[in-house]
mmCIF file of C-alpha atoms in Angstrom:
data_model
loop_
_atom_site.group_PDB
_atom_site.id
_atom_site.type_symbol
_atom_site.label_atom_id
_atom_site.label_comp_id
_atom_site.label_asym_id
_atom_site.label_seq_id
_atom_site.Cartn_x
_atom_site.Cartn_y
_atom_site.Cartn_z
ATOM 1 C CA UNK U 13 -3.420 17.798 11.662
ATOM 2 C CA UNK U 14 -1.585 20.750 10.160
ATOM 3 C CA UNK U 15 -3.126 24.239 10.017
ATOM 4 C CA UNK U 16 -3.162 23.537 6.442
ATOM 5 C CA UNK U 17 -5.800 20.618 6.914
ATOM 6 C CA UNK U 18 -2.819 17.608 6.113
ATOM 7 C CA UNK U 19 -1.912 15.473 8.503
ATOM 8 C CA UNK U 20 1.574 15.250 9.890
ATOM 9 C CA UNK U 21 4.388 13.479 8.589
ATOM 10 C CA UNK U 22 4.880 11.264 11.147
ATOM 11 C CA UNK U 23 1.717 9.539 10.618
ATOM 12 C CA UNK U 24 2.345 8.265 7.227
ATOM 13 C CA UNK U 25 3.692 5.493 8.129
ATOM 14 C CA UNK U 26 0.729 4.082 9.988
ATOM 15 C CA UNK U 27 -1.723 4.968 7.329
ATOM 16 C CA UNK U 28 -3.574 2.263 5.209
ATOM 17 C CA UNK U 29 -3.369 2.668 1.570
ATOM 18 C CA UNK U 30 -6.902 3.695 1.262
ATOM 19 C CA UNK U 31 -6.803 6.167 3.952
ATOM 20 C CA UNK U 32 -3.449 7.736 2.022
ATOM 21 C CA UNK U 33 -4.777 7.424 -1.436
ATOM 22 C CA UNK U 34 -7.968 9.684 -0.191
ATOM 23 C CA UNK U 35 -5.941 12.027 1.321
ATOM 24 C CA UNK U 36 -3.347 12.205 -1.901
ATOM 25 C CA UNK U 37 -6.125 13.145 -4.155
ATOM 26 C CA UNK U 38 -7.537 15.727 -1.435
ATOM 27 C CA UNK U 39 -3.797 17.610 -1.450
ATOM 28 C CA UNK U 40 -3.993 17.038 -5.707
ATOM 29 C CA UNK U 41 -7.421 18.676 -5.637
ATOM 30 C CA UNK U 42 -6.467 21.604 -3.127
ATOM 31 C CA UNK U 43 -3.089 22.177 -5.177
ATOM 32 C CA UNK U 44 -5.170 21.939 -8.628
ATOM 33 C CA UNK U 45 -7.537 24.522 -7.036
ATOM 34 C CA UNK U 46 -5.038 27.150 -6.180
ATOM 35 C CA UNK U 47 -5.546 30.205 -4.094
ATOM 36 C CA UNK U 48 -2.898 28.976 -1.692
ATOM 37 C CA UNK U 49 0.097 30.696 -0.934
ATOM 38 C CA UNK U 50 3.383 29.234 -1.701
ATOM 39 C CA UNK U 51 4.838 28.353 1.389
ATOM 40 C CA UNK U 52 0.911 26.238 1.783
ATOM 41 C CA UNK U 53 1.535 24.408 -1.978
ATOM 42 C CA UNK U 54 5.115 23.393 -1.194
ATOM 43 C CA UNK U 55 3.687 21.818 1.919
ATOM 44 C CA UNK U 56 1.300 20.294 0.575
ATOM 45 C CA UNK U 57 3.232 19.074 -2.226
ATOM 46 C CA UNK U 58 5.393 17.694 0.246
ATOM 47 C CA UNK U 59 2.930 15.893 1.413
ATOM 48 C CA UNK U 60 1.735 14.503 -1.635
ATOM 49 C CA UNK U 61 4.871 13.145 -2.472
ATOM 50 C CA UNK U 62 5.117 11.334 1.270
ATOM 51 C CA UNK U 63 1.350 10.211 0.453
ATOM 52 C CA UNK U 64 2.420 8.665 -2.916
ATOM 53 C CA UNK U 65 5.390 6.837 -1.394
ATOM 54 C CA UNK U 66 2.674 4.697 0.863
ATOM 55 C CA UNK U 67 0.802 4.252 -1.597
ATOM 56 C CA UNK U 68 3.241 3.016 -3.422
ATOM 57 C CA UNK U 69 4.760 0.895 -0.690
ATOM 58 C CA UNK U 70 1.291 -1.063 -0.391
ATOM 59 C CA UNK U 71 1.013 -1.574 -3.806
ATOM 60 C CA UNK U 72 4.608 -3.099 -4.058
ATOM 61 C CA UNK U 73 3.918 -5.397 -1.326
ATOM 62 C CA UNK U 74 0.321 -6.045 -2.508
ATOM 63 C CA UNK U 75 1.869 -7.150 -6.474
ATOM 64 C CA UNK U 76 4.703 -9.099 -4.131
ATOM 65 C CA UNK U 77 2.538 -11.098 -2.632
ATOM 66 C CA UNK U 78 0.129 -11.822 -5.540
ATOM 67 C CA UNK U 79 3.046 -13.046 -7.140
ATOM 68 C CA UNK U 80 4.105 -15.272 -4.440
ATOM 69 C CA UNK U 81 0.524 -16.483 -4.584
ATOM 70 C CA UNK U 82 0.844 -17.247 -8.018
ATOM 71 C CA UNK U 83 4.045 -18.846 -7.967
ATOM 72 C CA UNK U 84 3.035 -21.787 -6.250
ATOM 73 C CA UNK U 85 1.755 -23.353 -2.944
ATOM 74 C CA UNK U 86 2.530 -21.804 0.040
ATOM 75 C CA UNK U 87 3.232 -25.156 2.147
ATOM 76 C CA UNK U 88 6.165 -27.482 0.926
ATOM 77 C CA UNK U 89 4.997 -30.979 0.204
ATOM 78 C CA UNK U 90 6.101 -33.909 2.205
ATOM 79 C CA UNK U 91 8.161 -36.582 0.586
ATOM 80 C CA UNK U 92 6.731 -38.929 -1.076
ATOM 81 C CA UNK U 93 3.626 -37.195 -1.468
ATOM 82 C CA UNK U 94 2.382 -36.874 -5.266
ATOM 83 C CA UNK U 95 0.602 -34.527 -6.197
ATOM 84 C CA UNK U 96 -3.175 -34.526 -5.455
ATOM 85 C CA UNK U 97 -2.028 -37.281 -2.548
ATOM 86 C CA UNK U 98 -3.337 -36.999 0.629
ATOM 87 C CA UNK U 99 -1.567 -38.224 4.150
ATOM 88 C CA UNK U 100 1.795 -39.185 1.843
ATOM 89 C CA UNK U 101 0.844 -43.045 2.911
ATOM 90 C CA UNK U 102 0.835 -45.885 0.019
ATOM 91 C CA UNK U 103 -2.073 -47.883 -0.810
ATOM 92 C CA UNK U 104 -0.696 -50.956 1.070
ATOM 93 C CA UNK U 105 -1.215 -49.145 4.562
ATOM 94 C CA UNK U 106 -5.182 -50.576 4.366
#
Protein backbone atom coordinates (compact mmCIF):
# COMPACT_ATOMS: atom_id res chain seq x y z
CA UNK A 1 0.00 0.00 0.00
CA UNK A 2 0.74 3.65 -0.68
CA UNK A 3 1.06 6.21 2.13
CA UNK A 4 -2.04 7.46 0.68
CA UNK A 5 -3.99 4.16 1.72
CA UNK A 6 -4.18 2.83 -2.38
CA UNK A 7 -2.57 0.08 -3.32
CA UNK A 8 0.19 0.04 -5.88
CA UNK A 9 -0.06 -0.05 -9.44
CA UNK A 10 1.45 -3.06 -10.02
CA UNK A 11 -1.13 -4.99 -8.33
CA UNK A 12 -3.96 -4.15 -10.53
CA UNK A 13 -3.53 -6.56 -12.61
CA UNK A 14 -4.01 -9.41 -10.18
CA UNK A 15 -7.04 -7.92 -8.60
CA UNK A 16 -10.58 -9.52 -8.96
CA UNK A 17 -13.24 -7.28 -10.13
CA UNK A 18 -14.88 -7.15 -6.82
CA UNK A 19 -11.84 -6.46 -4.92
CA UNK A 20 -11.17 -3.36 -7.63
CA UNK A 21 -14.69 -2.17 -7.78
CA UNK A 22 -14.50 -1.74 -3.71
CA UNK A 23 -11.48 -0.08 -3.85
CA UNK A 24 -12.69 2.35 -6.97
CA UNK A 25 -15.54 3.59 -4.96
CA UNK A 26 -13.19 3.98 -1.74
CA UNK A 27 -10.69 6.46 -4.01
CA UNK A 28 -14.38 8.12 -5.48
CA UNK A 29 -15.46 8.58 -1.87
CA UNK A 30 -11.97 9.94 -0.53
CA UNK A 31 -11.73 12.30 -3.75
CA UNK A 32 -15.59 13.35 -3.24
CA UNK A 33 -14.61 14.08 0.41
CA UNK A 34 -11.78 16.42 -0.21
CA UNK A 35 -9.31 17.74 2.27
CA UNK A 36 -6.51 16.16 0.29
CA UNK A 37 -3.82 17.93 -1.19
CA UNK A 38 -3.31 17.93 -4.83
CA UNK A 39 -0.43 15.98 -5.43
CA UNK A 40 -2.80 13.07 -2.99
CA UNK A 41 -6.11 13.64 -5.55
CA UNK A 42 -4.06 13.29 -8.74
CA UNK A 43 -2.84 10.05 -7.25
CA UNK A 44 -5.62 8.89 -6.39
CA UNK A 45 -7.31 9.80 -9.45
CA UNK A 46 -4.75 7.93 -11.07
CA UNK A 47 -5.66 5.24 -9.46
CA UNK A 48 -9.16 5.36 -10.07
CA UNK A 49 -8.74 5.45 -13.57
CA UNK A 50 -6.27 2.11 -13.38
CA UNK A 51 -9.18 0.67 -11.01
CA UNK A 52 -11.86 1.38 -13.69
CA UNK A 53 -9.81 -0.16 -16.49
CA UNK A 54 -10.10 -3.75 -14.47
CA UNK A 55 -13.14 -3.32 -13.91
CA UNK A 56 -13.81 -2.80 -17.08
CA UNK A 57 -11.61 -5.57 -18.42
CA UNK A 58 -13.78 -8.19 -16.32
CA UNK A 59 -16.81 -6.93 -17.42
CA UNK A 60 -15.75 -7.17 -21.18
CA UNK A 61 -14.71 -10.63 -20.76
CA UNK A 62 -17.66 -11.45 -18.44
CA UNK A 63 -20.43 -9.95 -21.51
CA UNK A 64 -17.84 -12.05 -23.99
CA UNK A 65 -18.41 -15.00 -22.61
CA UNK A 66 -22.17 -14.70 -21.87
CA UNK A 67 -22.42 -14.17 -25.36
CA UNK A 68 -20.51 -17.12 -26.38
CA UNK A 69 -22.82 -18.93 -23.99
CA UNK A 70 -25.66 -17.72 -25.71
CA UNK A 71 -24.59 -18.27 -29.08
CA UNK A 72 -24.74 -21.82 -29.01
CA UNK A 73 -23.28 -25.12 -27.58
CA UNK A 74 -19.99 -25.18 -26.56
CA UNK A 75 -19.12 -28.84 -27.98
CA UNK A 76 -19.44 -29.40 -31.86
CA UNK A 77 -21.80 -32.20 -32.70
CA UNK A 78 -20.67 -35.36 -34.29
CA UNK A 79 -21.86 -36.23 -37.73
CA UNK A 80 -24.71 -37.66 -38.14
CA UNK A 81 -25.96 -36.80 -34.90
CA UNK A 82 -29.49 -34.90 -34.95
CA UNK A 83 -30.31 -32.93 -32.71
CA UNK A 84 -31.59 -34.24 -29.33
CA UNK A 85 -29.66 -37.72 -30.58
CA UNK A 86 -27.68 -39.43 -28.34
CA UNK A 87 -24.42 -41.80 -29.23
CA UNK A 88 -24.92 -40.58 -33.20
CA UNK A 89 -25.88 -44.54 -33.81
CA UNK A 90 -29.17 -45.40 -36.01
CA UNK A 91 -31.96 -47.34 -34.76
CA UNK A 92 -30.84 -50.49 -36.69
CA UNK A 93 -27.70 -50.92 -34.31
CA UNK A 94 -30.32 -52.97 -31.72
Amino acid sequence: MTDDGTTTAGATGTLGYEQARDELIEVVRRLEAGGTTLEESLALWERGEELAKVCRHWLEGARARLDAALAGPAEPRQSGDAPGEIGGGTADDD
